[in-house]
Short mmCIF file of C-alpha atoms and ligand atoms in Angstrom, two decimals:
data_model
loop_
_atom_site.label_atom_id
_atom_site.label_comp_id
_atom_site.label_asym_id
_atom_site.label_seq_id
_atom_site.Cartn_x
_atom_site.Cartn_y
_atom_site.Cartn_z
CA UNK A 1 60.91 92.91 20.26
CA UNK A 2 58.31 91.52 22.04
CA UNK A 3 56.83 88.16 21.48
CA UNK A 4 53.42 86.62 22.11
CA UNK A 5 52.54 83.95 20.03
CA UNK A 6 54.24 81.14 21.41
CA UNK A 7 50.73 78.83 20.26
CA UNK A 8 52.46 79.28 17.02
CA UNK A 9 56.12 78.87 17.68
CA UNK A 10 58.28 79.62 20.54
CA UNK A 11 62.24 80.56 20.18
CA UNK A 12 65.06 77.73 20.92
CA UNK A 13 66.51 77.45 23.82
CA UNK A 14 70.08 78.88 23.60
CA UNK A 15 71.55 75.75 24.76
CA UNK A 16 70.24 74.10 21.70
CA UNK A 17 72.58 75.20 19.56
CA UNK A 18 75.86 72.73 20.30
CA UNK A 19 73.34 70.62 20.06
CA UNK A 20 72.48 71.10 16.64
CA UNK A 21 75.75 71.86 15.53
CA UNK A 22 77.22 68.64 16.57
CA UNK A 23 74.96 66.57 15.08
CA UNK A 24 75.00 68.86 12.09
CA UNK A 25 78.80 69.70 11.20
CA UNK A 26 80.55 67.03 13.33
CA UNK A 27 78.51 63.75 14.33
CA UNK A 28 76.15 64.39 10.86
CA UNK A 29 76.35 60.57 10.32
CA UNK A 30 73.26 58.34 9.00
CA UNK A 31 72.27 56.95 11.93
CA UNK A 32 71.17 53.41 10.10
CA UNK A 33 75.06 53.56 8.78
CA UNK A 34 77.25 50.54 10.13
CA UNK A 35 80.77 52.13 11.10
CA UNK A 36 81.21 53.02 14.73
CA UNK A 37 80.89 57.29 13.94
CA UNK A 38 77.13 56.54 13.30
CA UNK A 39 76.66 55.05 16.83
CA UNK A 40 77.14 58.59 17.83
CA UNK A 41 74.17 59.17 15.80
CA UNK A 42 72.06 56.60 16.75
CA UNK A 43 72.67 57.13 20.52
CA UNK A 44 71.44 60.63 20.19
CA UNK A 45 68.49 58.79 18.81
CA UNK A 46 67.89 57.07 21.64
CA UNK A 47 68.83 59.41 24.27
CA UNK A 48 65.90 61.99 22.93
CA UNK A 49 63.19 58.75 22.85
CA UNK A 50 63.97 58.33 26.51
CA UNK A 51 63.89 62.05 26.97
CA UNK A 52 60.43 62.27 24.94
CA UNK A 53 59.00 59.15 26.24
CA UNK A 54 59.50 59.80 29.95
CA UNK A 55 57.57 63.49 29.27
CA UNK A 56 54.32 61.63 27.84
CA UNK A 57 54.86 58.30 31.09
CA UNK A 58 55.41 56.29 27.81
CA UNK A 59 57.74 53.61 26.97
CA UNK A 60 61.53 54.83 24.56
CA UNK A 61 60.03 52.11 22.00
CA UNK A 62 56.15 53.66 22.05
CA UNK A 63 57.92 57.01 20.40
CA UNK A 64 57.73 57.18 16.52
CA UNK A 65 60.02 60.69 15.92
CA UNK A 66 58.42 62.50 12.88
CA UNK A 67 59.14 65.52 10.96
CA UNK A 68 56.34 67.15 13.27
CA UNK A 69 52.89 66.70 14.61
CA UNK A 70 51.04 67.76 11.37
CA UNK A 71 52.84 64.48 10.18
CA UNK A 72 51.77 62.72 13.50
CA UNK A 73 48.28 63.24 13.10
CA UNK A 74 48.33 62.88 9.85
CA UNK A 75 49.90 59.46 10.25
CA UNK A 76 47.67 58.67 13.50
CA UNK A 77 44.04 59.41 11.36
CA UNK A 78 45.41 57.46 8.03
CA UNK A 79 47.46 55.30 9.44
CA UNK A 80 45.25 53.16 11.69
CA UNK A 81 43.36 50.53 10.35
CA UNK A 82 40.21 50.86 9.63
CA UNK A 83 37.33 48.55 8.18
CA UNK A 84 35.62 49.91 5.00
CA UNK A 85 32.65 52.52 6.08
CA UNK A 86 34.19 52.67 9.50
CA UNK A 87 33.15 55.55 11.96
CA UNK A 88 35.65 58.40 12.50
CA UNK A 89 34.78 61.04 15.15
CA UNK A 90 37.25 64.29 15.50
CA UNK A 91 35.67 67.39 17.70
CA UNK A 92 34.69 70.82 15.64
CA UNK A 93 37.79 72.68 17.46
CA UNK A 94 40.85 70.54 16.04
CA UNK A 95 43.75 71.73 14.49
CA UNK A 96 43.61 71.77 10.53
CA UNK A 97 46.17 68.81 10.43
CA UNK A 98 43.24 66.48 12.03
CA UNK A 99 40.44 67.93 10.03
CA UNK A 100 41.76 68.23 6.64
CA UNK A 101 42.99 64.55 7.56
CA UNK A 102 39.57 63.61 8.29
CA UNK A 103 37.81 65.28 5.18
CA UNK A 104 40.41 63.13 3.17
CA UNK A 105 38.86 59.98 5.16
CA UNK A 106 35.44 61.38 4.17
CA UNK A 107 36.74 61.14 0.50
CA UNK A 108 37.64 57.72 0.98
CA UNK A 109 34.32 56.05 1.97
CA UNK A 110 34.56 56.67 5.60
CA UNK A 111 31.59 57.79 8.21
CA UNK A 112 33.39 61.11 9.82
CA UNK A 113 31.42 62.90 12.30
CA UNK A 114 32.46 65.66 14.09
CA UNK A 115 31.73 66.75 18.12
CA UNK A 116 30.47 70.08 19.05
CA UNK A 117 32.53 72.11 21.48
CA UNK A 118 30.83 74.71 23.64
CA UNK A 119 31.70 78.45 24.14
CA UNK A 120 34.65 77.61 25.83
CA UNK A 121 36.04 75.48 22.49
CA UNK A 122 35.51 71.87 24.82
CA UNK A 123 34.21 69.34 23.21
CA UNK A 124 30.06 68.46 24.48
CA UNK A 125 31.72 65.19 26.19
CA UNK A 126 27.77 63.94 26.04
CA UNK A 127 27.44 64.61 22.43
CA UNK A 128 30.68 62.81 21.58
CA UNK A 129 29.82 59.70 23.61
CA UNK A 130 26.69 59.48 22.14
CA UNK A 131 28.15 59.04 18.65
CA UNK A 132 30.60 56.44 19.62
CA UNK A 133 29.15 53.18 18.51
CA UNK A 134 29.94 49.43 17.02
CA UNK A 135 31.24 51.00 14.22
CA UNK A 136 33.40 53.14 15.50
CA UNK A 137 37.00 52.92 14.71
CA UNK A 138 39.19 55.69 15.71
CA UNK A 139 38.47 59.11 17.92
CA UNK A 140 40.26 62.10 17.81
CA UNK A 141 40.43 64.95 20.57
CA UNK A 142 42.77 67.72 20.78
CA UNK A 143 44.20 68.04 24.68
CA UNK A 144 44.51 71.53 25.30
CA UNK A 145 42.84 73.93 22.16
CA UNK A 146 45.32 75.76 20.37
CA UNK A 147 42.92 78.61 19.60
CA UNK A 148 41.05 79.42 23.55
CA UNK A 149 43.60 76.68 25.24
CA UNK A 150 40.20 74.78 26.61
CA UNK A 151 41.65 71.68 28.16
CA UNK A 152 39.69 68.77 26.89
CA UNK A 153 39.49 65.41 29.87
CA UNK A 154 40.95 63.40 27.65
CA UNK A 155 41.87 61.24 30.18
CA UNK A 156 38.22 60.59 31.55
CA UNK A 157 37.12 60.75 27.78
CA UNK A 158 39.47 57.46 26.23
CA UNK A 159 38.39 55.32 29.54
CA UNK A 160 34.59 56.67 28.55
CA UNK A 161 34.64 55.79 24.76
CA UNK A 162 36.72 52.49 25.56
CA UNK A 163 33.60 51.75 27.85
CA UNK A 164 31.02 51.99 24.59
CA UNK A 165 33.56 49.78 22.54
CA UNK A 166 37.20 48.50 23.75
CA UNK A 167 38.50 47.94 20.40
CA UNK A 168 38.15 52.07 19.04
CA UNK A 169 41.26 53.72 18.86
CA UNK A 170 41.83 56.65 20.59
CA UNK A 171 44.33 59.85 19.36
CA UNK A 172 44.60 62.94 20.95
CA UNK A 173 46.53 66.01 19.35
CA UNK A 174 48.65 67.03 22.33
CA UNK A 175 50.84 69.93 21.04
CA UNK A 176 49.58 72.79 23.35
CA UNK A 177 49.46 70.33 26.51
CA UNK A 178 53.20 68.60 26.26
CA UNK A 179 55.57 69.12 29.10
CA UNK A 180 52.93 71.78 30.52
CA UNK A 181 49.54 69.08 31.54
CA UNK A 182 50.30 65.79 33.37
CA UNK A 183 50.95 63.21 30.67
CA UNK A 184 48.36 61.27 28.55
CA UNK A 185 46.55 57.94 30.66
CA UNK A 186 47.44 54.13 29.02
CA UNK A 187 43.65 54.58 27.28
CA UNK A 188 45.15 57.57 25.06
CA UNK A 189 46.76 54.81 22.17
CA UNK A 190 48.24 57.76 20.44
CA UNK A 191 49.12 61.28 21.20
CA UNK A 192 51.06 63.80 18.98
CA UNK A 193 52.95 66.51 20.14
CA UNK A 194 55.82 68.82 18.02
CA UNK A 195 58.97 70.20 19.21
CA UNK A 196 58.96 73.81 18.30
CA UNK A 197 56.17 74.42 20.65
CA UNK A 198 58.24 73.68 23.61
CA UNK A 199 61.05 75.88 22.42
CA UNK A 200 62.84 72.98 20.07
CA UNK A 201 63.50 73.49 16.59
CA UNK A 202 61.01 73.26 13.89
CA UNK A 203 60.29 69.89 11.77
CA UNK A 204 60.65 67.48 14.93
CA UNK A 205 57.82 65.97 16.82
CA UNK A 206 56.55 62.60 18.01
CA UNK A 207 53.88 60.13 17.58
CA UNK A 208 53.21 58.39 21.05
CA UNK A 209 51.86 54.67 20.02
CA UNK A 210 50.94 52.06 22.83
CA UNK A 211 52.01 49.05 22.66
CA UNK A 212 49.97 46.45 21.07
CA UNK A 213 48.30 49.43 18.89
CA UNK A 214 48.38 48.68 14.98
CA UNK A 215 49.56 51.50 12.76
CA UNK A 216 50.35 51.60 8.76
CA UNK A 217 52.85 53.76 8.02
CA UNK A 218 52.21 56.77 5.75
CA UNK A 219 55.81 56.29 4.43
CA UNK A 220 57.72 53.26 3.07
CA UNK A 221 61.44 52.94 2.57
CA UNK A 222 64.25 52.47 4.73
CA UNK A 223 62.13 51.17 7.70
CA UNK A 224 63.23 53.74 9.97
CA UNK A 225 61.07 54.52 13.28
CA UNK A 226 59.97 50.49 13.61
CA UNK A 227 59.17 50.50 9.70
CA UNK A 228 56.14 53.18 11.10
CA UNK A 229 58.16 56.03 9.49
CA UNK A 230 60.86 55.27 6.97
CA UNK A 231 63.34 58.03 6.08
CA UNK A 232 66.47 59.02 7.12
CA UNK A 233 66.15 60.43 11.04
CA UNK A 234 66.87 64.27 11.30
CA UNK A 235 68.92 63.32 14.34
CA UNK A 236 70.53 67.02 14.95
CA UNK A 237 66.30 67.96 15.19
CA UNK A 238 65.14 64.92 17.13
CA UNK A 239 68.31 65.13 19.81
CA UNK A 240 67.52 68.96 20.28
CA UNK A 241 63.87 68.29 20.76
CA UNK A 242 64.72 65.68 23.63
CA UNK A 243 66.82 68.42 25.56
CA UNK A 244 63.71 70.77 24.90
CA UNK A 245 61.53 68.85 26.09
CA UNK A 246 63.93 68.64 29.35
CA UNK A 247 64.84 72.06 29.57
CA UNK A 248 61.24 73.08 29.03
CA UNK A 249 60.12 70.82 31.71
CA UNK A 250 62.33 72.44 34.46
CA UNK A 251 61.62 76.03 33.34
CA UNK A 252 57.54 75.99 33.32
CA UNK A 253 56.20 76.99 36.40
CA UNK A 254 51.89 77.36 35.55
CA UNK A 255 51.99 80.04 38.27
CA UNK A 256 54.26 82.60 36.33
CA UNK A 257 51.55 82.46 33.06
CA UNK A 258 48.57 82.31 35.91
CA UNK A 259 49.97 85.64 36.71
CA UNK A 260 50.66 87.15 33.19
CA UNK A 261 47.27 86.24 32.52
CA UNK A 262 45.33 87.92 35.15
CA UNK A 263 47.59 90.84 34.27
CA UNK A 264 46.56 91.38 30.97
CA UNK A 265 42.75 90.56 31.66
CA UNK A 266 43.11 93.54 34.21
CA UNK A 267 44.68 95.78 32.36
CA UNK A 268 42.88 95.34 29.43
CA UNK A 269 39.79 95.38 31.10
CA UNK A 270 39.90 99.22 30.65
CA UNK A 271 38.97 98.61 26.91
CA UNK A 272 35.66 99.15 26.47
CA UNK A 273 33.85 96.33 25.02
CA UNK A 274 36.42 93.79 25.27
CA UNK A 275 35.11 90.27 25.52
CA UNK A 276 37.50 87.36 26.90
CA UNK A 277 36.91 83.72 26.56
CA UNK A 278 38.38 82.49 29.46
CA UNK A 279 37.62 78.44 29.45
CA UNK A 280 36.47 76.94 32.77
CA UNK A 281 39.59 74.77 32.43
CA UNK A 282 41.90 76.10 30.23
CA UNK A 283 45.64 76.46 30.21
CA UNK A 284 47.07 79.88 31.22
CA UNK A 285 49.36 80.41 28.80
CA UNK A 286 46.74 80.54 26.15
CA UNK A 287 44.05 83.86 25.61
CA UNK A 288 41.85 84.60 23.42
CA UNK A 289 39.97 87.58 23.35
CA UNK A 290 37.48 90.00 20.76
CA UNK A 291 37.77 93.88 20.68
CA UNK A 292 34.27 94.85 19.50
CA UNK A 293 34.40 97.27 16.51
CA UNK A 294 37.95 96.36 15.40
CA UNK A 295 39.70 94.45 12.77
CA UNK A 296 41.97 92.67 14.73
CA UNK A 297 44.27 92.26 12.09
CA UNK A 298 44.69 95.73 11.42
CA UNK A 299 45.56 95.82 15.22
CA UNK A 300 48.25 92.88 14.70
CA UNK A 301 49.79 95.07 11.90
CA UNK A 302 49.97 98.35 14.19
CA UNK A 303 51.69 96.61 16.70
CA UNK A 304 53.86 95.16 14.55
CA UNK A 305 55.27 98.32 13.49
CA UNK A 306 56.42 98.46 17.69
CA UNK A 307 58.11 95.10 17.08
CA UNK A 308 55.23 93.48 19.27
CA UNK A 309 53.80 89.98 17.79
CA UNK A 310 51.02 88.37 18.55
CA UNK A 311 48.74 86.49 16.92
CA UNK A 312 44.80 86.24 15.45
CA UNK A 313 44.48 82.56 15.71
CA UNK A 314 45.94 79.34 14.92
CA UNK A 315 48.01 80.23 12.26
CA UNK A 316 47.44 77.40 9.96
CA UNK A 317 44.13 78.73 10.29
CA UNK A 318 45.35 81.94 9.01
CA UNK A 319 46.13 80.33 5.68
CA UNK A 320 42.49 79.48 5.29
CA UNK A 321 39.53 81.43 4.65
CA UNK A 322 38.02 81.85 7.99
CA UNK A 323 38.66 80.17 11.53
CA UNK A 324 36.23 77.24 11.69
CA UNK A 325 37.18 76.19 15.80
CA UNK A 326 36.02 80.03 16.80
CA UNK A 327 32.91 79.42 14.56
CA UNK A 328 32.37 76.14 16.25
CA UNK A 329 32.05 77.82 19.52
CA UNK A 330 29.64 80.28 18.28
CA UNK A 331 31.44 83.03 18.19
CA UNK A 332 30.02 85.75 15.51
CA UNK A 333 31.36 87.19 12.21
CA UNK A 334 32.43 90.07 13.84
CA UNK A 335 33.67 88.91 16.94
CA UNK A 336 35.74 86.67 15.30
CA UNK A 337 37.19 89.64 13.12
CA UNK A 338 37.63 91.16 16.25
CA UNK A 339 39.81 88.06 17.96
CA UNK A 340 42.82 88.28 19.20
CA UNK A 341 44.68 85.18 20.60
CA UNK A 342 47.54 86.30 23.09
CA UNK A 343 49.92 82.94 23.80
CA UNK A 344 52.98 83.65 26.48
CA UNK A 345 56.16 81.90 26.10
CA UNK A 346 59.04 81.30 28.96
CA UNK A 347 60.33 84.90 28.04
CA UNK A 348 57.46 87.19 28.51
CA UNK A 349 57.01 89.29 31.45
CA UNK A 350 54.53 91.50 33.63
CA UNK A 351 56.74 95.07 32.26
CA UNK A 352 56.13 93.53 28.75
CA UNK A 353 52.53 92.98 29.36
CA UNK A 354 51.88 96.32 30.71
CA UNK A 355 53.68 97.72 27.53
CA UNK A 356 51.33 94.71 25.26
CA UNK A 357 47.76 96.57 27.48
CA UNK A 358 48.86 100.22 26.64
CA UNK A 359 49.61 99.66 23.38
CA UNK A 360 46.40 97.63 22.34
CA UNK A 361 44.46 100.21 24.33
CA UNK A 362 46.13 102.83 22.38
CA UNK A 363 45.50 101.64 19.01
CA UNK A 364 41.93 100.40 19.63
CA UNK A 365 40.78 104.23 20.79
CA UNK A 366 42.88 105.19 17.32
CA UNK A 367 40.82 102.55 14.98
CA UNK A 368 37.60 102.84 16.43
CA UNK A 369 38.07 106.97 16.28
CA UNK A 370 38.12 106.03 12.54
CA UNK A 371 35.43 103.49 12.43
CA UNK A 372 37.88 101.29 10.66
CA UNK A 373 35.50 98.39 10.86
CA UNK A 374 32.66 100.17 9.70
N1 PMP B 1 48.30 70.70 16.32
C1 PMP B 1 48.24 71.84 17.00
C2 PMP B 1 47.23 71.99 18.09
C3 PMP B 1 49.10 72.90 16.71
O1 PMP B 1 49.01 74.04 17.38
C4 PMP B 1 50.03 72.74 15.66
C5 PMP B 1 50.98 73.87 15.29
N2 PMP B 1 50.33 74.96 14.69
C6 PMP B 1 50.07 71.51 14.98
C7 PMP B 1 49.19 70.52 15.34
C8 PMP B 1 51.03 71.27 13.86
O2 PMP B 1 52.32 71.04 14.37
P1 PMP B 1 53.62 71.14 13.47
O3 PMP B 1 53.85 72.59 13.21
O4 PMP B 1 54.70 70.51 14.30
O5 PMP B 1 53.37 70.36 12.22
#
C-alpha cells in the first residue's frame, strides 16, 4: 500500500497505542471524578496541554481540547461575540468547517464577506485589508491551504488588520501548518489545529485562545475545558494527540518533502500537458496538480486498484458538489476535473514516488487513448 493523502489523514504513530490503551482499558477514569484513580486522568490532561501549547508558543491554560478542528472553528466563528450586523471576513480558499460556519452567520443577520485568493489559493492580502473596517468583528484565514498548501502571512496579516481596528478578532485555521510552520504570533487570538493530521488519532484537536480573548461556548454542561467546552474529555484521544504532536515535531525534517516534491514534479513532468500549481510560498508536503484531458477521479480509482491512495482535493470537499477553493483561484471546469492533490506523510519515499510517476503516467496514456473525458 502506498499512501498519499496525508492532507486528509495521516496513520498513528505506533507508539500511540499504550497510549491509548491505558487511558482506554486501565486509567479510563472521568477525569472531573474526585477519587485519586482520576488524577491519573486528569494529569494526562494536562501533560498533552503543555505538550500542545508549547507547539503553538502558547500558554497550557490558552488550549481548549475539542473533539477536532471542524469543532474549533466552528466554536472560534460562533463562539466570539459579536454585535448585531457585525462584519465577518473569511478568505474564498477556507476549509468547509469555516465557510459553512460563516454562511450560518450570514443566516443570522451578520455582514460576511469573503477575500479573494490568487492562482496560488493566497488570500489578495490588499483586498482583505481593504474590507476590514469599524465594523468589523472577527477575521478568519486559513495558515497553510489544505487544497495547493499556499502559506497565507498570517503573522504580518493579524498585526495588519489589528492596525485598521485593535478590537477585531483574529482566527486562523491552522491544521495543515501545526508542528510543520513556526507557531502562530500573540496577534493570532485563536488558531485551530486537529490531531489526526499530525499522525494522532482522529476526534482530537485544539482551540488556541489568548488570553484576555472572550469566547461563548458552543456547548453547555459539565464546564469542562474552562466552561468553553463542556463534556466529558476524551482523555485516551487528547493524551495521544500531545505525544503526536511531540513525536511529529522531532520526525519532520521540510527538506525530506522539499525533495519528494521536486521528485514527482520531475518525473511527472514527462506527462504531457500536466499543469502544477506550485504556490510562491507554499508548504512542500502539499501538491496539487491538473492532467489535461482526464477525469482525475477515474485516475484515483485506477490506482486504487494498485493499493496507491491519493487524493482529488480536500475531502470534505469531496462530499460537496464541486471544490469552491480551486474555483476561487480560477482554475477551470476542466482543470479542476482534471486535479489531483498529492499530500506526503512521514512514510513516503523517493522508490514510492517513482512507482506513484509511472503509474499516473501509465494510466493517463491508457484514459486519454480512450478519450475518457470526452
Ligand atoms: N481545516 C482544514 C484545513 C482541514 O484540512 C481539516 C481536515 N480535513 C479540517 C479543518 C477539519 O479537521 P477535523 O477533521 O479535525 O475536524
Amino acid at each position: 500500500m502506498m499512501y498519499f493523502d496525508n492532507a486528509a489523514t495521516t496513520p498513528m504513530f505506533p507508539e500511540l497505542k499504550d497510549a491509548l490503551f491505558k487511558y482506554s482499558f486501565e486509567e479510563f477514569y472521568n477525569a472531573s471524578a474526585l477519587y485519586g484513580g482520576a488524577k491519573s486522568a486528569k494529569d494526562a490532561l494536562q501533560n498533552a496541554r503543555t505538550k500542545v501549547a508549547s507547539r503553538l508558543n502558547a500558554q497550557a491554560s490558552e488550549i481548549i481540547f475539542t473533539s477536532g478542528a471542524t469543532e474549533a472553528n466552528n466554536t472560534a466563528l460562533l463562539g466570539t461575540p459579536k454585535p448585531a450586523q457585525a462584519r465577518v471576513i473569511i478568505t474564498a480558499a477556507e476549509h468547509a468547517s469555516v465557510t459553512f460556519c460563516a454562511a450560518e452567520l450570514k443566516r443570522r443577520g451578520f455582514d460576511v464577506l469573503t477575500a479573494p485568493v490568487d492562482a496560488d489559493g493566497a488570500v489578495v492580502v490588499s483586498a482583505l485589508l481593504s474590507l476590514c473596517g469599524k465594523n468589523t468583528a472577527l477575521v478568519s484565514v486559513i495558515h497553510v491551504s489544505n487544497e495547493t498548501g499556499a502559506v497565507n502571512p498570517i503573522n504580518e496579516i493579524s498585526a495588519r488588520v489589528k492596525a485598521i481596528n485593535p478590537k477585531i478578532i483574529f482566527h486562523s485555521d491552522g491544521v495543515q501548518a501545526f508542528c510543520k510552520l513556526p507557531p502562530p504570533a500573540k496577534t493570532v487570538d485563536l488558531y485551530s489545529v486537529s490531531a489526526h493530521k499530525i499522525n494522532g488519532p482522529k476526534g482530537a484537536g485544539a482551540l488556541k485562545c489568548a488570553q484576555g480573548i472572550h469566547l461563548n461556548p458552543l456547548l453547555f454542561g459539565g464546564g469542562q475545558e474552562r466552561g468553553l467546552r463542556s463534556g466529558t474529555e476524551n482523555v485516551a484521544g487528547i493524551y495521544a494527540f500531545g505525544l503526536a504532536a511531540e513525536l511529529f515535531q522531532k520526525a519532520y525534517s521540510p527538506d525530506v518533502f522539499v525533495g519528494l516534491k521536486a521528485a514527482l514534479v520531475t518525473e511527472l513532468g514527462a506527462l504531457p500537458s500536466v499543469k502544477f500549481y506550485l504556490p510562491e510560498a507554499g508548504v512542500p508536503n502539499i501538491i496539487s496538480l491538473s492532467i489535461e484531458g482526464i477525469y482525475s477521479e477515474t485516475l484515483l480509482h485506477m490506482l486504487e486498484v494498485d493499493e496507491i491512495y491519493i487524493g482529488l482535493g480536500s475531502a470534505c470537499a469531496a462530499n460537496k458538489a464541486g471544490n469552491s477553493a480551486l474555483s476561487a483561484t480560477g482554475r477551470t471546469a476542466q482543470e479542476i476535473k482534471g486535479s489531483l492533490r498529492i499530500s506526503l506523510g512521514l512514510h513516503n519515499s523517493l522508490g514510492e514516488i517513482a512507482v506513484l510517476s509511472k503509474k499516473i503516467i501509465e494510466y493517463t496514456a491508457k484514459l486519454r487513448s480512450r478519450n475518457v473525458a470526452k
